[in-house]
């Protein structure tokens, strides 16, 4: 049985256990049962916890609408650049294309491997709600964390009073104190409540901070990834090579969606009314508000978010036809005036055989297995080049430790010494930083994972947030070759029909 099948019932059971039996327990413990006001406050918080958790579980995290039926109304609010009508285009507003959904993917949307679809403004897939924390569910999730933190803190206060009373009477005979069952219940509930309160309080503080800066958990990973690429680019002179051998310029780029704390909170909670922020029955934010987002304008409008990453793209190699006129070709001296049959025989006998479907006699299951095997081999082939370059660089640095840093890098303007001086670190600190960077990629020790296995400072990779790495990591930027022609024509018509925005 998987975790997502028992997580939600287990959380409901935990809320019930900490909520109701504890009230009965306090009735039998000194110094006194809970007062009427304490009971009312406890049960109001308990009801709020149940309501907000239920909403976090059952509210739809959102589906990116397609251009048919009702979806036309939603996507009609967004043009081909992912910019809402009337909004100013800025960095981060480029629309991408999801190969699995076969649909446009607005900014900040990600493909969830658990929900099997793209989720608007996806934060992460929470296993304890078996649902995505997204643009539509984040307000409910944050209210759940808020009321749970309050409720568990109140319970911890009540437990502290009873435990203090028992400790102050520790010199009295045992029969004057609580019986072993009550004492065991108090001890177990205190331990469970303490662990749960600590975990949820940390999660609540982190989500409040993300709300204040308008950043999702996935975007925090992308920011740290971008900083790593900037650090790597300093070593290679500001450029990094992709799997296809192309060079990409890497420059520091600011996060575009932090538009001020008040606007950030209103956007995250779906309203500017502070009373609605704490209302368990507050409505879910409409879907169309999660398709476009205002930007701060710190970066050029031509830039997108996440920033350029040379490894977040497929390796496309053109299929070359055999050149029979080449001197190195085995049939180069054949009679060029031969008839069609002779030419066909020459192609058949040539070492460069045309493609034949050699698996036509396999069963459907075996055919699928063979396809997945080729797919995995292709994925491995496109992931290895950068990992090999990094391992080569690490080996070079280790050799440089024996020969001396100064003699190894003085001849290179973009070398190790310049990087140390620019970052203001000692050589040992920078070497340790570089080693940690390579280890976080997950490629050390002969691992066949590519850059999608890169981990942040907390040891997390994209799949830990529920993201489908095969779709998400290698789908950095939209390539018009992957977009259907009908979609490109529709975007062109939408752009032509868009009225110009006049400045005043």
Tab-separated table of C-alpha atoms in Angstrom:
chain	number	residue	atom	x	y	z
A	1	UNK	CA	0.000	0.000	0.000
A	2	UNK	CA	1.401	3.368	-1.051
A	3	UNK	CA	1.731	6.404	1.194
A	4	UNK	CA	-0.789	8.501	-0.758
A	5	UNK	CA	-3.475	5.879	-0.101
A	6	UNK	CA	-3.188	6.039	3.688
A	7	UNK	CA	-1.836	9.573	4.224
A	8	UNK	CA	-5.165	11.419	4.174
A	9	UNK	CA	-7.015	8.971	6.505
A	10	UNK	CA	-3.983	8.985	8.798
A	11	UNK	CA	-4.017	12.795	9.038
A	12	UNK	CA	-7.735	12.817	9.810
A	13	UNK	CA	-7.116	10.213	12.508
A	14	UNK	CA	-4.240	12.258	13.949
A	15	UNK	CA	-6.391	15.410	14.118
A	16	UNK	CA	-9.146	13.457	15.867
A	17	UNK	CA	-6.718	11.833	18.331
A	18	UNK	CA	-5.056	15.090	19.361
A	19	UNK	CA	-8.348	16.991	19.419
A	20	UNK	CA	-11.059	15.024	21.213
A	21	UNK	CA	-9.449	12.391	23.510
A	22	UNK	CA	-7.191	15.103	24.946
A	23	UNK	CA	-10.230	17.062	26.134
A	24	UNK	CA	-11.466	13.962	27.967
A	25	UNK	CA	-7.985	13.381	29.394
A	26	UNK	CA	-7.801	16.882	30.868
A	27	UNK	CA	-11.096	16.264	32.668
A	28	UNK	CA	-9.356	13.721	34.934
A	29	UNK	CA	-6.048	15.533	35.460
A	30	UNK	CA	-5.171	18.236	37.947
A	31	UNK	CA	-5.274	21.144	38.402
A	32	UNK	CA	-8.792	21.257	36.883
A	33	UNK	CA	-10.813	20.331	33.799
A	34	UNK	CA	-10.906	22.723	30.895
A	35	UNK	CA	-13.114	25.752	31.413
A	36	UNK	CA	-16.079	26.549	29.184
A	37	UNK	CA	-14.136	29.215	27.263
A	38	UNK	CA	-11.194	26.869	26.795
A	39	UNK	CA	-13.483	24.165	25.444
A	40	UNK	CA	-15.136	26.592	23.022
A	41	UNK	CA	-11.786	27.901	21.758
A	42	UNK	CA	-10.389	24.389	21.379
A	43	UNK	CA	-13.361	23.094	19.391
A	44	UNK	CA	-13.563	26.188	17.175
A	45	UNK	CA	-9.912	25.706	16.210
A	46	UNK	CA	-10.548	22.001	15.708
A	47	UNK	CA	-13.422	22.685	13.324
A	48	UNK	CA	-11.288	25.199	11.411
A	49	UNK	CA	-8.546	22.583	11.095
A	50	UNK	CA	-10.965	20.000	9.712
A	51	UNK	CA	-12.477	22.482	7.234
A	52	UNK	CA	-9.192	23.840	5.895
A	53	UNK	CA	-7.623	20.387	5.641
A	54	UNK	CA	-10.633	19.055	3.754
A	55	UNK	CA	-10.369	21.949	1.323
A	56	UNK	CA	-6.636	21.322	0.885
A	57	UNK	CA	-7.415	17.711	-0.007
A	58	UNK	CA	-10.487	18.016	-2.227
A	59	UNK	CA	-10.179	21.407	-3.969
A	60	UNK	CA	-9.045	20.934	-7.563
A	61	UNK	CA	-5.471	22.242	-7.974
A	62	UNK	CA	-6.412	23.425	-11.454
A	63	UNK	CA	-6.055	22.266	-15.021
A	64	UNK	CA	-4.564	24.321	-17.819
A	65	UNK	CA	-7.524	24.884	-20.156
A	66	UNK	CA	-7.222	24.000	-23.802
A	67	UNK	CA	-8.599	26.102	-26.623
A	68	UNK	CA	-11.945	24.389	-26.880
A	69	UNK	CA	-15.266	25.081	-25.243
A	70	UNK	CA	-14.978	26.746	-21.874
A	71	UNK	CA	-11.219	26.655	-22.063
A	72	UNK	CA	-11.326	29.254	-24.817
A	73	UNK	CA	-12.640	31.784	-22.323
A	74	UNK	CA	-9.763	31.152	-19.912
A	75	UNK	CA	-6.969	31.046	-22.476
A	76	UNK	CA	-8.517	34.031	-24.188
A	77	UNK	CA	-7.196	36.085	-21.310
A	78	UNK	CA	-3.657	35.140	-22.300
A	79	UNK	CA	-1.918	35.728	-25.599
A	80	UNK	CA	0.889	33.717	-27.149
A	81	UNK	CA	3.544	35.235	-24.909
A	82	UNK	CA	1.717	34.271	-21.717
A	83	UNK	CA	0.783	37.891	-21.055
A	84	UNK	CA	-2.685	38.867	-19.974
A	85	UNK	CA	-4.505	41.420	-22.060
A	86	UNK	CA	-3.611	44.879	-20.883
A	87	UNK	CA	-0.590	43.659	-18.917
A	88	UNK	CA	2.914	44.754	-19.644
A	89	UNK	CA	5.156	42.026	-20.969
A	90	UNK	CA	8.233	41.312	-18.881
A	91	UNK	CA	10.778	38.678	-17.999
A	92	UNK	CA	9.317	35.314	-17.133
A	93	UNK	CA	6.174	35.666	-19.267
A	94	UNK	CA	7.032	33.254	-22.063
A	95	UNK	CA	4.594	30.394	-22.626
A	96	UNK	CA	6.062	26.910	-22.999
A	97	UNK	CA	4.678	23.713	-24.489
A	98	UNK	CA	4.090	20.508	-22.520
A	99	UNK	CA	4.793	17.417	-24.597
A	100	UNK	CA	2.736	15.109	-22.356
A	101	UNK	CA	-0.345	17.324	-22.103
A	102	UNK	CA	0.122	18.420	-25.729
A	103	UNK	CA	-0.945	21.896	-24.693
A	104	UNK	CA	0.433	25.331	-23.890
A	105	UNK	CA	1.968	25.697	-20.436
A	106	UNK	CA	1.620	29.177	-18.880
A	107	UNK	CA	4.380	30.756	-16.790
A	108	UNK	CA	4.976	29.125	-13.385
A	109	UNK	CA	3.033	25.993	-14.378
A	110	UNK	CA	4.646	22.562	-13.998
A	111	UNK	CA	3.723	19.006	-14.949
A	112	UNK	CA	2.920	16.933	-11.861
A	113	UNK	CA	3.805	13.256	-12.093
A	114	UNK	CA	1.126	12.354	-9.522
A	115	UNK	CA	-1.752	14.405	-10.952
A	116	UNK	CA	-0.663	13.506	-14.520
A	117	UNK	CA	-1.205	17.033	-15.820
A	118	UNK	CA	0.177	20.563	-15.755
A	119	UNK	CA	-0.729	22.498	-12.601
A	120	UNK	CA	-0.961	26.330	-12.625
A	121	UNK	CA	1.567	27.957	-10.294
A	122	UNK	CA	2.525	24.605	-8.816
A	123	UNK	CA	4.306	24.824	-5.463
A	124	UNK	CA	4.700	21.104	-4.760
A	125	UNK	CA	2.696	17.908	-4.539
A	126	UNK	CA	1.971	17.307	-0.869
A	127	UNK	CA	1.827	13.601	0.046
A	128	UNK	CA	-0.128	14.382	3.250
A	129	UNK	CA	-3.008	15.931	1.321
A	130	UNK	CA	-2.517	13.751	-1.769
A	131	UNK	CA	-3.009	16.926	-3.752
A	132	UNK	CA	-0.959	19.651	-5.368
A	133	UNK	CA	-0.358	22.929	-3.566
A	134	UNK	CA	-1.056	25.297	-6.419
A	135	UNK	CA	-2.551	28.667	-7.278
A	136	UNK	CA	-6.030	27.472	-6.277
A	137	UNK	CA	-5.157	25.373	-3.210
A	138	UNK	CA	-2.355	27.423	-1.644
A	139	UNK	CA	-4.695	29.739	0.378
A	140	UNK	CA	-6.501	26.721	1.871
A	141	UNK	CA	-3.193	24.976	2.593
A	142	UNK	CA	-1.749	28.040	4.313
A	143	UNK	CA	-4.899	28.478	6.428
A	144	UNK	CA	-4.662	24.815	7.404
A	145	UNK	CA	-1.074	25.327	8.577
A	146	UNK	CA	-2.106	28.480	10.459
A	147	UNK	CA	-5.008	26.931	12.364
A	148	UNK	CA	-3.091	23.712	12.999
A	149	UNK	CA	-0.185	25.650	14.482
A	150	UNK	CA	-2.570	27.591	16.723
A	151	UNK	CA	-4.475	24.480	17.778
A	152	UNK	CA	-1.367	22.433	18.547
A	153	UNK	CA	0.176	25.365	20.437
A	154	UNK	CA	-2.953	25.639	22.584
A	155	UNK	CA	-2.865	21.896	23.228
A	156	UNK	CA	0.818	22.122	24.172
A	157	UNK	CA	-0.063	24.880	26.655
A	158	UNK	CA	-2.748	22.726	28.283
A	159	UNK	CA	-0.346	19.774	28.440
A	160	UNK	CA	2.362	21.939	29.995
A	161	UNK	CA	0.032	22.976	32.839
A	162	UNK	CA	-0.871	19.331	33.631
A	163	UNK	CA	2.715	18.113	33.401
A	164	UNK	CA	3.898	20.965	35.653
A	165	UNK	CA	1.254	20.010	38.220
A	166	UNK	CA	2.315	16.357	38.164
A	167	UNK	CA	5.967	17.353	38.537
A	168	UNK	CA	5.244	19.658	41.476
A	169	UNK	CA	3.498	16.737	43.253
A	170	UNK	CA	6.196	14.200	42.453
A	171	UNK	CA	6.959	13.651	46.173
A	172	UNK	CA	3.405	12.526	46.963
A	173	UNK	CA	2.419	8.857	47.011
A	174	UNK	CA	1.700	7.381	43.591
A	175	UNK	CA	-1.930	6.573	44.370
A	176	UNK	CA	-2.616	10.310	44.763
A	177	UNK	CA	-1.495	10.974	41.211
A	178	UNK	CA	-2.959	9.934	37.856
A	179	UNK	CA	-3.280	6.236	37.105
A	180	UNK	CA	-0.786	4.658	34.667
A	181	UNK	CA	-3.234	4.756	31.742
A	182	UNK	CA	-3.839	8.478	32.097
A	183	UNK	CA	-0.119	9.118	32.538
A	184	UNK	CA	0.718	7.030	29.417
A	185	UNK	CA	-1.943	8.873	27.417
A	186	UNK	CA	-0.562	12.243	28.529
A	187	UNK	CA	3.007	11.223	27.708
A	188	UNK	CA	2.182	9.790	24.258
A	189	UNK	CA	-0.039	12.716	23.224
A	190	UNK	CA	2.620	15.198	24.375
A	191	UNK	CA	5.321	13.523	22.273
A	192	UNK	CA	3.103	13.280	19.186
A	193	UNK	CA	1.891	16.852	19.598
A	194	UNK	CA	5.438	18.186	20.041
A	195	UNK	CA	6.773	16.492	16.906
A	196	UNK	CA	3.774	17.524	14.804
A	197	UNK	CA	3.835	21.095	16.075
A	198	UNK	CA	7.536	21.487	15.304
A	199	UNK	CA	7.201	20.139	11.747
A	200	UNK	CA	4.098	22.171	10.890
A	201	UNK	CA	5.448	25.350	12.476
A	202	UNK	CA	8.597	25.175	10.323
A	203	UNK	CA	6.452	24.482	7.256
A	204	UNK	CA	4.123	27.358	8.138
A	205	UNK	CA	6.971	29.857	8.569
A	206	UNK	CA	8.515	28.781	5.280
A	207	UNK	CA	5.228	29.148	3.406
A	208	UNK	CA	4.611	32.594	4.920
A	209	UNK	CA	8.046	33.657	3.718
A	210	UNK	CA	7.326	32.240	0.234
A	211	UNK	CA	4.030	34.147	0.238
A	212	UNK	CA	5.783	37.392	1.165
A	213	UNK	CA	8.287	37.101	-1.711
A	214	UNK	CA	5.783	35.478	-4.128
A	215	UNK	CA	7.963	32.413	-4.664
A	216	UNK	CA	6.972	28.760	-4.847
A	217	UNK	CA	9.038	25.876	-3.507
A	218	UNK	CA	9.934	24.824	-7.053
A	219	UNK	CA	11.005	28.353	-7.933
A	220	UNK	CA	13.243	28.380	-4.854
A	221	UNK	CA	14.946	25.299	-6.323
A	222	UNK	CA	15.238	27.078	-9.678
A	223	UNK	CA	16.803	30.144	-8.042
A	224	UNK	CA	19.445	28.012	-6.346
A	225	UNK	CA	20.041	26.130	-9.585
A	226	UNK	CA	20.538	29.453	-11.401
A	227	UNK	CA	23.074	30.588	-8.805
A	228	UNK	CA	24.954	27.347	-9.314
A	229	UNK	CA	25.042	27.880	-13.083
A	230	UNK	CA	26.308	31.433	-12.582
A	231	UNK	CA	29.097	30.072	-10.375
A	232	UNK	CA	29.940	27.416	-12.958
A	233	UNK	CA	29.933	29.990	-15.764
A	234	UNK	CA	32.560	32.038	-13.936
A	235	UNK	CA	34.883	29.043	-14.255
A	236	UNK	CA	34.267	28.694	-17.992
A	237	UNK	CA	34.443	32.395	-18.849
A	238	UNK	CA	30.716	33.168	-18.562
A	239	UNK	CA	29.634	30.462	-21.028
A	240	UNK	CA	28.370	26.900	-20.583
A	241	UNK	CA	28.008	24.200	-23.203
A	242	UNK	CA	24.791	22.274	-23.750
A	243	UNK	CA	24.407	18.597	-24.701
A	244	UNK	CA	24.393	19.513	-28.402
A	245	UNK	CA	27.670	21.411	-28.104
A	246	UNK	CA	26.079	24.841	-28.312
A	247	UNK	CA	27.305	27.543	-25.952
A	248	UNK	CA	24.912	29.497	-23.740
A	249	UNK	CA	25.721	32.796	-22.067
A	250	UNK	CA	24.937	32.626	-18.340
A	251	UNK	CA	24.344	35.896	-16.513
A	252	UNK	CA	22.806	36.653	-13.163
A	253	UNK	CA	19.053	37.174	-13.458
A	254	UNK	CA	16.645	38.525	-10.846
A	255	UNK	CA	13.467	36.689	-9.855
A	256	UNK	CA	10.704	38.487	-11.807
A	257	UNK	CA	7.565	37.751	-9.762
A	258	UNK	CA	8.395	39.587	-6.530
A	259	UNK	CA	6.274	42.722	-7.042
A	260	UNK	CA	6.116	43.997	-3.448
A	261	UNK	CA	4.985	42.344	-0.239
A	262	UNK	CA	1.399	43.643	-0.321
A	263	UNK	CA	0.839	42.700	-3.954
A	264	UNK	CA	2.525	39.345	-3.320
A	265	UNK	CA	0.157	38.522	-0.445
A	266	UNK	CA	-2.921	39.602	-2.390
A	267	UNK	CA	-1.864	37.474	-5.338
A	268	UNK	CA	-1.074	34.425	-3.206
A	269	UNK	CA	-4.234	34.592	-1.049
A	270	UNK	CA	-6.505	35.561	-3.938
A	271	UNK	CA	-7.839	38.708	-2.256
A	272	UNK	CA	-6.757	41.939	-0.623
A	273	UNK	CA	-9.217	41.600	2.275
A	274	UNK	CA	-7.253	40.591	5.418
A	275	UNK	CA	-10.404	39.080	6.973
A	276	UNK	CA	-10.699	36.656	4.063
A	277	UNK	CA	-7.154	35.483	4.629
A	278	UNK	CA	-8.288	33.826	7.872
A	279	UNK	CA	-11.765	32.787	6.745
A	280	UNK	CA	-11.968	28.961	6.475
A	281	UNK	CA	-14.858	29.354	4.032
A	282	UNK	CA	-13.075	31.838	1.771
A	283	UNK	CA	-13.642	31.095	-1.937
A	284	UNK	CA	-11.016	29.466	-4.094
A	285	UNK	CA	-9.087	31.875	-6.371
A	286	UNK	CA	-10.379	31.717	-9.975
A	287	UNK	CA	-8.298	29.742	-12.422
A	288	UNK	CA	-7.720	32.566	-14.911
A	289	UNK	CA	-5.778	34.534	-12.269
A	290	UNK	CA	-3.197	31.720	-12.263
A	291	UNK	CA	-2.445	31.897	-15.982
A	292	UNK	CA	-0.700	35.283	-16.053
A	293	UNK	CA	1.284	37.135	-13.423
A	294	UNK	CA	2.610	40.695	-13.110
A	295	UNK	CA	6.393	41.114	-13.089
A	296	UNK	CA	8.663	43.634	-11.430
A	297	UNK	CA	10.359	44.708	-14.665
A	298	UNK	CA	13.902	44.398	-13.265
A	299	UNK	CA	14.995	42.325	-16.256
A	300	UNK	CA	14.640	42.762	-20.006
A	301	UNK	CA	11.305	41.674	-21.475
A	302	UNK	CA	13.050	39.201	-23.788
A	303	UNK	CA	14.249	37.096	-20.836
A	304	UNK	CA	12.214	34.231	-19.418
A	305	UNK	CA	11.964	32.368	-16.140
A	306	UNK	CA	13.531	30.015	-15.273
A	307	UNK	CA	16.749	31.497	-16.660
A	308	UNK	CA	18.609	29.799	-19.524
A	309	UNK	CA	19.984	26.397	-18.601
A	310	UNK	CA	22.067	24.652	-21.283
A	311	UNK	CA	21.091	21.220	-19.983
A	312	UNK	CA	17.326	21.775	-19.948
A	313	UNK	CA	16.755	20.945	-23.605
A	314	UNK	CA	16.589	17.881	-25.789
A	315	UNK	CA	19.529	16.926	-27.954
A	316	UNK	CA	18.386	17.227	-31.525
A	317	UNK	CA	20.638	15.679	-34.139
A	318	UNK	CA	19.617	16.043	-37.811
A	319	UNK	CA	19.143	12.872	-39.765
A	320	UNK	CA	21.647	12.993	-42.618
A	321	UNK	CA	21.020	11.277	-45.933
A	322	UNK	CA	23.915	9.233	-47.421
A	323	UNK	CA	26.073	11.163	-49.876
A	324	UNK	CA	26.728	8.874	-52.825
A	325	UNK	CA	28.983	11.475	-54.486
A	326	UNK	CA	31.430	11.427	-51.629
A	327	UNK	CA	34.801	9.793	-52.495
A	328	UNK	CA	34.706	7.918	-49.210
A	329	UNK	CA	31.371	6.315	-50.048
A	330	UNK	CA	31.730	2.657	-51.120
A	331	UNK	CA	29.475	3.228	-54.155
A	332	UNK	CA	31.024	6.521	-55.237
A	333	UNK	CA	32.410	5.011	-58.514
A	334	UNK	CA	29.114	3.431	-59.565
A	335	UNK	CA	27.620	4.356	-62.943
A	336	UNK	CA	25.492	7.432	-62.298
A	337	UNK	CA	23.495	6.760	-65.495
A	338	UNK	CA	22.289	3.356	-64.314
A	339	UNK	CA	18.600	2.679	-64.338
A	340	UNK	CA	16.354	2.768	-61.308
A	341	UNK	CA	16.697	-0.952	-60.527
A	342	UNK	CA	20.485	-0.746	-60.447
A	343	UNK	CA	20.357	2.239	-58.084
A	344	UNK	CA	17.961	0.398	-55.801
A	345	UNK	CA	20.309	-2.588	-55.673
A	346	UNK	CA	23.224	-0.288	-54.850
A	347	UNK	CA	21.304	1.200	-51.896
A	348	UNK	CA	20.282	-2.227	-50.680
A	349	UNK	CA	23.802	-3.590	-50.792
A	350	UNK	CA	25.266	-0.458	-49.234
A	351	UNK	CA	26.523	-0.577	-45.645
A	352	UNK	CA	24.184	2.336	-44.803
A	353	UNK	CA	20.981	0.318	-44.887
A	354	UNK	CA	17.678	2.201	-44.839
A	355	UNK	CA	15.606	2.007	-41.661
A	356	UNK	CA	13.668	-1.230	-41.176
A	357	UNK	CA	11.286	-2.019	-38.350
A	358	UNK	CA	13.091	-5.016	-36.900
A	359	UNK	CA	10.655	-5.397	-33.999
A	360	UNK	CA	7.530	-5.967	-36.072
A	361	UNK	CA	7.270	-9.564	-34.881
A	362	UNK	CA	7.283	-8.671	-31.174
A	363	UNK	CA	4.246	-8.721	-28.957
A	364	UNK	CA	2.747	-5.370	-27.848
A	365	UNK	CA	4.265	-5.769	-24.386
A	366	UNK	CA	7.710	-6.584	-25.754
A	367	UNK	CA	7.465	-3.724	-28.252
A	368	UNK	CA	6.655	-1.293	-25.454
A	369	UNK	CA	9.555	-2.614	-23.360
A	370	UNK	CA	11.934	-2.228	-26.291
A	371	UNK	CA	10.723	1.304	-26.890
A	372	UNK	CA	11.255	2.245	-23.246
A	373	UNK	CA	14.723	0.734	-23.364
A	374	UNK	CA	15.637	2.856	-26.388
A	375	UNK	CA	14.058	5.885	-24.718
A	376	UNK	CA	16.162	5.362	-21.582
A	377	UNK	CA	19.316	4.931	-23.674
A	378	UNK	CA	18.559	8.126	-25.568
A	379	UNK	CA	17.975	9.996	-22.319
A	380	UNK	CA	21.285	8.719	-20.983
A	381	UNK	CA	23.064	9.767	-24.164
A	382	UNK	CA	21.897	13.337	-23.885
A	383	UNK	CA	22.617	13.602	-20.153
A	384	UNK	CA	26.201	12.411	-20.106
A	385	UNK	CA	28.169	15.182	-21.868
A	386	UNK	CA	27.876	17.877	-19.194
A	387	UNK	CA	28.459	15.400	-16.393
A	388	UNK	CA	31.635	14.243	-18.129
A	389	UNK	CA	32.837	17.824	-18.519
A	390	UNK	CA	32.276	18.467	-14.830
A	391	UNK	CA	34.133	15.312	-13.847
A	392	UNK	CA	36.997	16.347	-16.118
A	393	UNK	CA	37.047	19.769	-14.508
A	394	UNK	CA	37.080	18.241	-11.044
A	395	UNK	CA	39.974	15.981	-12.016
A	396	UNK	CA	41.816	18.991	-13.450
A	397	UNK	CA	41.357	20.909	-10.212
A	398	UNK	CA	42.647	17.991	-8.168
A	399	UNK	CA	45.738	17.760	-10.361
A	400	UNK	CA	46.162	21.506	-9.963
A	401	UNK	CA	46.318	21.015	-6.210
A	402	UNK	CA	49.532	19.032	-6.698
A	403	UNK	CA	51.089	21.420	-9.197
A	404	UNK	CA	50.040	24.605	-7.448
A	405	UNK	CA	47.097	26.866	-8.178
A	406	UNK	CA	49.149	29.819	-9.317
A	407	UNK	CA	51.113	28.051	-12.044
A	408	UNK	CA	48.018	26.280	-13.354
A	409	UNK	CA	45.716	29.253	-13.769
A	410	UNK	CA	47.841	32.376	-14.220
A	411	UNK	CA	47.876	31.845	-17.994
A	412	UNK	CA	44.068	31.926	-18.200
A	413	UNK	CA	42.140	35.183	-17.768
A	414	UNK	CA	38.986	33.288	-16.890
A	415	UNK	CA	40.708	30.761	-14.648
A	416	UNK	CA	40.510	29.635	-11.098
A	417	UNK	CA	42.430	32.561	-9.598
A	418	UNK	CA	40.089	35.122	-11.121
A	419	UNK	CA	37.096	33.292	-9.748
A	420	UNK	CA	38.577	33.173	-6.238
A	421	UNK	CA	39.352	36.882	-6.364
A	422	UNK	CA	35.909	37.780	-7.718
A	423	UNK	CA	34.018	35.753	-5.103
A	424	UNK	CA	36.229	36.991	-2.269
A	425	UNK	CA	36.954	33.454	-1.008
A	426	UNK	CA	40.073	31.524	-0.213
A	427	UNK	CA	41.211	28.805	-2.601
A	428	UNK	CA	40.287	26.053	-0.168
A	429	UNK	CA	36.788	27.478	0.318
A	430	UNK	CA	36.188	27.716	-3.402
A	431	UNK	CA	37.510	24.197	-4.002
A	432	UNK	CA	35.178	22.849	-1.330
A	433	UNK	CA	32.271	24.778	-2.884
A	434	UNK	CA	33.031	23.304	-6.298
A	435	UNK	CA	33.290	19.766	-4.897
A	436	UNK	CA	29.939	20.172	-3.163
A	437	UNK	CA	28.434	21.406	-6.413
A	438	UNK	CA	29.577	18.289	-8.269
A	439	UNK	CA	28.327	15.992	-5.518
A	440	UNK	CA	24.911	17.687	-5.535
A	441	UNK	CA	24.548	16.906	-9.211
A	442	UNK	CA	24.387	13.253	-8.320
A	443	UNK	CA	26.841	12.305	-11.084
A	444	UNK	CA	29.826	11.509	-8.878
A	445	UNK	CA	30.650	7.894	-8.359
A	446	UNK	CA	29.613	6.752	-11.810
A	447	UNK	CA	25.926	7.643	-11.551
A	448	UNK	CA	24.156	7.800	-14.902
A	449	UNK	CA	21.785	10.582	-13.843
A	450	UNK	CA	21.989	13.810	-15.744
A	451	UNK	CA	21.520	17.358	-14.572
A	452	UNK	CA	17.949	16.598	-13.511
A	453	UNK	CA	19.572	14.776	-10.566
A	454	UNK	CA	21.093	18.036	-9.325
A	455	UNK	CA	20.174	18.728	-5.713
A	456	UNK	CA	19.916	22.000	-3.842
A	457	UNK	CA	21.503	22.757	-0.472
A	458	UNK	CA	18.719	20.793	1.278
A	459	UNK	CA	19.367	17.703	-0.837
A	460	UNK	CA	16.183	18.097	-2.900
A	461	UNK	CA	15.718	17.532	-6.606
A	462	UNK	CA	12.749	18.381	-8.798
A	463	UNK	CA	11.051	15.010	-8.449
A	464	UNK	CA	10.937	15.481	-4.660
A	465	UNK	CA	8.351	18.210	-5.273
A	466	UNK	CA	6.218	15.921	-7.431
A	467	UNK	CA	7.489	17.327	-10.725
A	468	UNK	CA	7.843	15.027	-13.720
A	469	UNK	CA	11.549	15.530	-14.409
A	470	UNK	CA	11.509	13.932	-17.867
A	471	UNK	CA	8.991	16.538	-18.994
A	472	UNK	CA	9.951	19.494	-16.850
A	473	UNK	CA	13.741	19.596	-16.691
A	474	UNK	CA	14.269	18.964	-20.389
A	475	UNK	CA	11.559	21.443	-21.382
A	476	UNK	CA	13.333	24.670	-20.435
A	477	UNK	CA	12.225	26.755	-23.407
A	478	UNK	CA	9.569	26.308	-25.987
A	479	UNK	CA	10.737	25.291	-29.424
A	480	UNK	CA	8.381	26.257	-32.218
A	481	UNK	CA	9.242	22.971	-33.950
A	482	UNK	CA	7.382	21.126	-31.166
A	483	UNK	CA	4.277	23.324	-31.242
A	484	UNK	CA	1.464	22.318	-33.588
A	485	UNK	CA	1.006	24.573	-36.586
A	486	UNK	CA	-2.582	25.335	-35.553
A	487	UNK	CA	-1.338	26.630	-32.216
A	488	UNK	CA	1.268	28.864	-33.860
A	489	UNK	CA	-1.351	30.270	-36.244
A	490	UNK	CA	-3.761	30.899	-33.365
A	491	UNK	CA	-1.058	32.810	-31.482
A	492	UNK	CA	-0.242	34.858	-34.541
A	493	UNK	CA	-3.905	35.796	-34.968
A	494	UNK	CA	-4.209	36.652	-31.255
A	495	UNK	CA	-1.135	38.872	-31.427
A	496	UNK	CA	-2.443	40.623	-34.534
A	497	UNK	CA	-5.854	41.218	-32.939
A	498	UNK	CA	-4.373	42.574	-29.712
A	499	UNK	CA	-4.872	46.368	-29.590
A	500	UNK	CA	-1.722	48.399	-28.899
A	501	UNK	CA	-1.204	49.670	-25.363
A	502	UNK	CA	-0.873	53.437	-25.493
A	503	UNK	CA	1.316	55.097	-22.934
A	504	UNK	CA	0.063	58.250	-21.283
